[in-house]
């Protein structure tokens, strides 16, 4: 099911599944797992290309996760099936054709906790889902120019692993004359609207330069790529942070 069709069941998901445990004083649980295909890029046009995970991540009572790797796709599903709470798994549709070997790490995946996908000393790229791989490509290009990017894969959007994000943002850079930068990147959502979703990100250090970026804002996108934030666009935005002295 693509995420847009979940709107037909929004009342049942938000007003029932998410609240029943609280309203029953913990006597009743809703152990349901809802898998949703999310995002653009597979030439499915307007009605099958939404990215609404941030909506659901603002609903108390729900657990919201977004796998970006094969291990996490298997591990998060396994953990979700064992949870007494309603869990929504947002599966990036552009990653469905990904192939690879399942490792033993899949059995250790929990519903909470971000993961450092790549260590780096100059800028922290906070992302999830399909944008992880665009950030990985961007990090490789940035490294060739002397900027080392650390990538944090959120994996869980609710609950959010604040500690991992803040620990990365608080690190000192390799060069003392540089401040560490922090960037939040997601697949869709126009740049000027990215703050609405960036409520998930709450940096604790005011002296850390921050950047929030999303993808394009198409009404109907039938082309492959789907208007998502490209590696080149991520690289350009991060370089501007350094060149502008942020």
mmCIF file of C-alpha atoms in Angstrom:
data_model
loop_
_atom_site.group_PDB
_atom_site.id
_atom_site.type_symbol
_atom_site.label_atom_id
_atom_site.label_comp_id
_atom_site.label_asym_id
_atom_site.label_seq_id
_atom_site.Cartn_x
_atom_site.Cartn_y
_atom_site.Cartn_z
ATOM 1 C CA UNK A 1 0.000 0.000 0.000
ATOM 2 C CA UNK A 2 1.363 3.405 -0.910
ATOM 3 C CA UNK A 3 1.141 5.927 1.883
ATOM 4 C CA UNK A 4 -1.479 8.149 0.255
ATOM 5 C CA UNK A 5 -4.133 5.436 0.636
ATOM 6 C CA UNK A 6 -3.621 5.433 4.411
ATOM 7 C CA UNK A 7 -5.513 8.717 4.506
ATOM 8 C CA UNK A 8 -8.706 6.685 4.049
ATOM 9 C CA UNK A 9 -7.925 5.011 7.386
ATOM 10 C CA UNK A 10 -6.587 8.068 9.191
ATOM 11 C CA UNK A 11 -9.345 8.055 11.802
ATOM 12 C CA UNK A 12 -8.729 4.413 12.679
ATOM 13 C CA UNK A 13 -4.936 4.880 12.839
ATOM 14 C CA UNK A 14 -4.753 8.217 14.673
ATOM 15 C CA UNK A 15 -7.907 8.283 16.803
ATOM 16 C CA UNK A 16 -8.148 4.586 17.619
ATOM 17 C CA UNK A 17 -4.955 2.558 17.247
ATOM 18 C CA UNK A 18 -2.736 5.323 18.615
ATOM 19 C CA UNK A 19 -4.941 6.199 21.613
ATOM 20 C CA UNK A 20 -6.561 2.974 22.826
ATOM 21 C CA UNK A 21 -3.745 1.992 25.190
ATOM 22 C CA UNK A 22 -3.808 5.413 26.846
ATOM 23 C CA UNK A 23 -7.602 5.611 27.049
ATOM 24 C CA UNK A 24 -7.837 2.134 28.599
ATOM 25 C CA UNK A 25 -5.232 2.908 31.220
ATOM 26 C CA UNK A 26 -2.801 0.431 29.680
ATOM 27 C CA UNK A 27 -5.297 -2.433 29.752
ATOM 28 C CA UNK A 28 -5.634 -2.698 25.980
ATOM 29 C CA UNK A 29 -2.909 -2.682 23.348
ATOM 30 C CA UNK A 30 -3.073 -2.470 19.568
ATOM 31 C CA UNK A 31 -0.233 -4.683 18.278
ATOM 32 C CA UNK A 32 -0.635 -3.760 14.629
ATOM 33 C CA UNK A 33 2.067 -3.271 11.990
ATOM 34 C CA UNK A 34 1.269 -1.073 8.989
ATOM 35 C CA UNK A 35 3.726 -1.153 6.112
ATOM 36 C CA UNK A 36 3.564 1.772 3.708
ATOM 37 C CA UNK A 37 5.457 2.396 0.484
ATOM 38 C CA UNK A 38 6.588 6.010 0.553
ATOM 39 C CA UNK A 39 8.297 8.556 -1.653
ATOM 40 C CA UNK A 40 8.674 9.250 -5.340
ATOM 41 C CA UNK A 41 11.072 8.132 -8.019
ATOM 42 C CA UNK A 42 9.369 5.051 -9.480
ATOM 43 C CA UNK A 43 7.339 6.924 -12.098
ATOM 44 C CA UNK A 44 4.051 6.407 -10.257
ATOM 45 C CA UNK A 45 2.955 10.048 -10.546
ATOM 46 C CA UNK A 46 0.837 12.134 -8.203
ATOM 47 C CA UNK A 47 -1.294 9.681 -6.251
ATOM 48 C CA UNK A 48 1.507 7.253 -5.360
ATOM 49 C CA UNK A 49 4.455 9.532 -4.603
ATOM 50 C CA UNK A 50 3.662 11.140 -1.264
ATOM 51 C CA UNK A 51 6.057 11.270 1.666
ATOM 52 C CA UNK A 52 3.881 11.657 4.774
ATOM 53 C CA UNK A 53 6.001 10.045 7.471
ATOM 54 C CA UNK A 54 6.431 13.365 9.290
ATOM 55 C CA UNK A 55 2.658 13.605 9.714
ATOM 56 C CA UNK A 56 2.529 10.291 11.521
ATOM 57 C CA UNK A 57 5.669 11.039 13.513
ATOM 58 C CA UNK A 58 3.742 13.781 15.307
ATOM 59 C CA UNK A 59 1.071 11.395 16.620
ATOM 60 C CA UNK A 60 1.520 10.231 20.237
ATOM 61 C CA UNK A 61 0.930 6.520 20.626
ATOM 62 C CA UNK A 62 2.427 5.528 17.284
ATOM 63 C CA UNK A 63 5.888 4.188 16.578
ATOM 64 C CA UNK A 64 7.215 5.334 13.211
ATOM 65 C CA UNK A 65 10.266 3.824 11.526
ATOM 66 C CA UNK A 66 11.897 4.193 8.112
ATOM 67 C CA UNK A 67 14.441 1.556 7.025
ATOM 68 C CA UNK A 68 17.141 2.402 4.497
ATOM 69 C CA UNK A 69 19.168 -0.821 4.484
ATOM 70 C CA UNK A 70 18.408 -4.489 3.979
ATOM 71 C CA UNK A 71 19.311 -5.303 7.573
ATOM 72 C CA UNK A 72 17.032 -2.576 8.889
ATOM 73 C CA UNK A 73 14.163 -3.584 6.603
ATOM 74 C CA UNK A 74 14.291 -7.074 8.110
ATOM 75 C CA UNK A 75 15.224 -6.046 11.639
ATOM 76 C CA UNK A 76 12.674 -3.265 12.045
ATOM 77 C CA UNK A 77 9.894 -5.508 10.743
ATOM 78 C CA UNK A 78 10.884 -8.222 13.203
ATOM 79 C CA UNK A 79 10.940 -5.733 16.092
ATOM 80 C CA UNK A 80 7.623 -4.221 15.000
ATOM 81 C CA UNK A 81 5.900 -7.610 14.998
ATOM 82 C CA UNK A 82 7.071 -8.147 18.582
ATOM 83 C CA UNK A 83 5.868 -4.730 19.787
ATOM 84 C CA UNK A 84 2.588 -4.327 21.692
ATOM 85 C CA UNK A 85 2.194 -0.864 20.182
ATOM 86 C CA UNK A 86 1.007 0.201 16.708
ATOM 87 C CA UNK A 87 4.027 0.532 14.422
ATOM 88 C CA UNK A 88 4.095 2.182 11.006
ATOM 89 C CA UNK A 89 6.955 1.202 8.716
ATOM 90 C CA UNK A 90 7.655 3.651 5.915
ATOM 91 C CA UNK A 91 9.436 1.719 3.167
ATOM 92 C CA UNK A 92 11.064 3.909 0.488
ATOM 93 C CA UNK A 93 9.619 2.690 -2.771
ATOM 94 C CA UNK A 94 12.820 3.614 -4.611
ATOM 95 C CA UNK A 95 14.748 1.041 -2.535
ATOM 96 C CA UNK A 96 12.524 -1.964 -3.217
ATOM 97 C CA UNK A 97 14.936 -3.268 -5.858
ATOM 98 C CA UNK A 98 17.956 -3.088 -3.563
ATOM 99 C CA UNK A 99 19.837 -6.382 -3.298
ATOM 100 C CA UNK A 100 22.398 -7.566 -0.781
ATOM 101 C CA UNK A 101 23.240 -10.100 1.876
ATOM 102 C CA UNK A 102 21.315 -10.129 5.138
ATOM 103 C CA UNK A 103 23.761 -10.034 8.044
ATOM 104 C CA UNK A 104 23.532 -11.091 11.672
ATOM 105 C CA UNK A 105 23.091 -7.429 12.628
ATOM 106 C CA UNK A 106 19.482 -7.602 11.450
ATOM 107 C CA UNK A 107 18.519 -9.617 14.513
ATOM 108 C CA UNK A 108 19.861 -6.871 16.799
ATOM 109 C CA UNK A 109 17.828 -3.984 15.342
ATOM 110 C CA UNK A 110 15.439 -2.291 17.778
ATOM 111 C CA UNK A 111 12.588 0.145 17.227
ATOM 112 C CA UNK A 112 14.578 2.868 18.990
ATOM 113 C CA UNK A 113 17.948 4.277 18.127
ATOM 114 C CA UNK A 114 19.657 6.035 15.260
ATOM 115 C CA UNK A 115 22.822 4.674 13.672
ATOM 116 C CA UNK A 116 26.014 6.394 12.578
ATOM 117 C CA UNK A 117 26.271 5.260 8.977
ATOM 118 C CA UNK A 118 29.531 7.086 8.318
ATOM 119 C CA UNK A 119 31.818 8.920 10.771
ATOM 120 C CA UNK A 120 32.999 12.434 9.950
ATOM 121 C CA UNK A 121 34.561 15.427 11.635
ATOM 122 C CA UNK A 122 33.196 18.572 9.955
ATOM 123 C CA UNK A 123 29.464 18.289 9.315
ATOM 124 C CA UNK A 124 26.680 15.995 10.483
ATOM 125 C CA UNK A 125 24.093 14.936 7.901
ATOM 126 C CA UNK A 126 20.934 13.723 9.650
ATOM 127 C CA UNK A 127 18.664 11.744 7.350
ATOM 128 C CA UNK A 128 16.567 8.620 6.890
ATOM 129 C CA UNK A 129 15.092 6.364 4.231
ATOM 130 C CA UNK A 130 16.153 6.716 0.618
ATOM 131 C CA UNK A 131 17.972 9.978 1.359
ATOM 132 C CA UNK A 132 20.610 7.989 3.242
ATOM 133 C CA UNK A 133 22.168 6.808 -0.005
ATOM 134 C CA UNK A 134 22.079 10.264 -1.568
ATOM 135 C CA UNK A 135 23.843 11.578 1.520
ATOM 136 C CA UNK A 136 26.413 8.782 1.224
ATOM 137 C CA UNK A 137 27.197 9.801 -2.362
ATOM 138 C CA UNK A 138 27.349 13.453 -1.309
ATOM 139 C CA UNK A 139 29.689 12.605 1.588
ATOM 140 C CA UNK A 140 32.109 10.897 -0.794
ATOM 141 C CA UNK A 141 32.204 13.987 -3.000
ATOM 142 C CA UNK A 142 32.586 16.316 -0.020
ATOM 143 C CA UNK A 143 35.497 14.205 1.250
ATOM 144 C CA UNK A 144 37.335 14.748 -2.019
ATOM 145 C CA UNK A 145 37.147 18.472 -1.267
ATOM 146 C CA UNK A 146 38.383 18.179 2.300
ATOM 147 C CA UNK A 147 35.024 18.185 4.110
ATOM 148 C CA UNK A 148 34.395 15.086 6.214
ATOM 149 C CA UNK A 149 30.686 14.422 6.694
ATOM 150 C CA UNK A 150 29.209 12.204 9.376
ATOM 151 C CA UNK A 151 25.920 10.580 8.389
ATOM 152 C CA UNK A 152 23.274 9.668 10.941
ATOM 153 C CA UNK A 153 20.517 7.340 9.781
ATOM 154 C CA UNK A 154 17.577 8.091 12.061
ATOM 155 C CA UNK A 155 15.791 4.771 11.357
ATOM 156 C CA UNK A 156 13.180 5.637 14.000
ATOM 157 C CA UNK A 157 11.246 8.899 13.597
ATOM 158 C CA UNK A 158 9.113 8.302 16.672
ATOM 159 C CA UNK A 159 10.659 7.922 19.173
ATOM 160 C CA UNK A 160 13.536 10.080 17.957
ATOM 161 C CA UNK A 161 17.050 9.359 19.144
ATOM 162 C CA UNK A 162 17.975 12.872 20.258
ATOM 163 C CA UNK A 163 21.073 11.671 22.086
ATOM 164 C CA UNK A 164 22.840 10.374 18.978
ATOM 165 C CA UNK A 165 22.075 13.542 17.017
ATOM 166 C CA UNK A 166 23.209 15.887 19.755
ATOM 167 C CA UNK A 167 26.335 13.856 20.492
ATOM 168 C CA UNK A 168 27.382 14.137 16.854
ATOM 169 C CA UNK A 169 26.565 17.839 16.638
ATOM 170 C CA UNK A 170 28.532 18.564 19.805
ATOM 171 C CA UNK A 171 31.770 17.026 18.520
ATOM 172 C CA UNK A 172 34.671 19.297 17.780
ATOM 173 C CA UNK A 173 35.905 19.498 14.221
ATOM 174 C CA UNK A 174 39.306 18.319 13.047
ATOM 175 C CA UNK A 175 40.261 21.942 12.363
ATOM 176 C CA UNK A 176 39.992 24.282 15.330
ATOM 177 C CA UNK A 177 39.006 27.224 13.140
ATOM 178 C CA UNK A 178 35.917 25.393 11.946
ATOM 179 C CA UNK A 179 32.580 25.057 13.694
ATOM 180 C CA UNK A 180 30.789 21.778 13.255
ATOM 181 C CA UNK A 181 27.807 22.028 10.923
ATOM 182 C CA UNK A 182 24.507 20.175 11.195
ATOM 183 C CA UNK A 183 22.207 19.427 8.261
ATOM 184 C CA UNK A 184 18.783 17.745 8.239
ATOM 185 C CA UNK A 185 17.888 16.137 4.912
ATOM 186 C CA UNK A 186 14.754 14.335 3.796
ATOM 187 C CA UNK A 187 13.556 13.037 0.453
ATOM 188 C CA UNK A 188 10.635 15.337 -0.280
ATOM 189 C CA UNK A 189 9.340 18.743 0.832
ATOM 190 C CA UNK A 190 10.322 22.088 -0.638
ATOM 191 C CA UNK A 191 13.254 23.864 1.040
ATOM 192 C CA UNK A 192 11.155 26.654 2.489
ATOM 193 C CA UNK A 193 8.748 24.097 3.962
ATOM 194 C CA UNK A 194 11.422 21.864 5.448
ATOM 195 C CA UNK A 195 11.129 23.533 8.866
ATOM 196 C CA UNK A 196 7.737 21.888 9.312
ATOM 197 C CA UNK A 197 9.349 18.468 9.262
ATOM 198 C CA UNK A 198 12.495 19.631 10.988
ATOM 199 C CA UNK A 199 10.605 19.861 14.252
ATOM 200 C CA UNK A 200 11.960 16.327 14.626
ATOM 201 C CA UNK A 201 15.432 17.847 14.891
ATOM 202 C CA UNK A 202 16.253 19.827 17.999
ATOM 203 C CA UNK A 203 19.956 20.708 18.112
ATOM 204 C CA UNK A 204 21.091 21.587 21.609
ATOM 205 C CA UNK A 205 24.018 23.846 20.733
ATOM 206 C CA UNK A 206 23.161 27.317 19.471
ATOM 207 C CA UNK A 207 26.697 27.829 18.179
ATOM 208 C CA UNK A 208 26.403 24.976 15.686
ATOM 209 C CA UNK A 209 25.513 26.098 12.179
ATOM 210 C CA UNK A 210 22.367 24.394 10.960
ATOM 211 C CA UNK A 211 20.866 23.614 7.576
ATOM 212 C CA UNK A 212 17.559 22.039 6.620
ATOM 213 C CA UNK A 213 16.896 20.762 3.135
ATOM 214 C CA UNK A 214 14.187 18.793 1.382
ATOM 215 C CA UNK A 215 13.498 17.769 -2.171
ATOM 216 C CA UNK A 216 11.453 19.423 -4.882
ATOM 217 C CA UNK A 217 7.744 20.139 -4.395
ATOM 218 C CA UNK A 218 6.002 18.586 -7.410
ATOM 219 C CA UNK A 219 2.256 18.054 -7.585
ATOM 220 C CA UNK A 220 2.699 15.281 -10.138
ATOM 221 C CA UNK A 221 6.078 13.694 -10.717
ATOM 222 C CA UNK A 222 6.243 10.896 -13.281
ATOM 223 C CA UNK A 223 9.958 11.131 -14.000
ATOM 224 C CA UNK A 224 12.468 8.794 -12.436
ATOM 225 C CA UNK A 225 14.131 10.474 -9.491
ATOM 226 C CA UNK A 226 10.952 12.084 -8.250
ATOM 227 C CA UNK A 227 12.391 15.494 -7.390
ATOM 228 C CA UNK A 228 14.278 14.152 -4.384
ATOM 229 C CA UNK A 229 17.278 15.982 -2.974
ATOM 230 C CA UNK A 230 20.151 14.877 -5.212
ATOM 231 C CA UNK A 231 23.731 14.283 -4.040
ATOM 232 C CA UNK A 232 24.874 17.299 -6.071
ATOM 233 C CA UNK A 233 22.298 19.496 -4.388
ATOM 234 C CA UNK A 234 23.312 18.260 -0.947
ATOM 235 C CA UNK A 235 26.985 18.926 -1.734
ATOM 236 C CA UNK A 236 26.219 22.450 -2.931
ATOM 237 C CA UNK A 237 24.164 23.241 0.173
ATOM 238 C CA UNK A 238 26.819 21.968 2.567
ATOM 239 C CA UNK A 239 29.593 23.855 0.768
ATOM 240 C CA UNK A 240 27.554 27.047 1.073
ATOM 241 C CA UNK A 241 27.498 26.530 4.839
ATOM 242 C CA UNK A 242 31.282 26.665 4.877
ATOM 243 C CA UNK A 243 31.756 29.393 2.294
ATOM 244 C CA UNK A 244 29.198 31.658 4.018
ATOM 245 C CA UNK A 245 30.976 31.224 7.342
ATOM 246 C CA UNK A 246 27.905 29.723 9.024
#
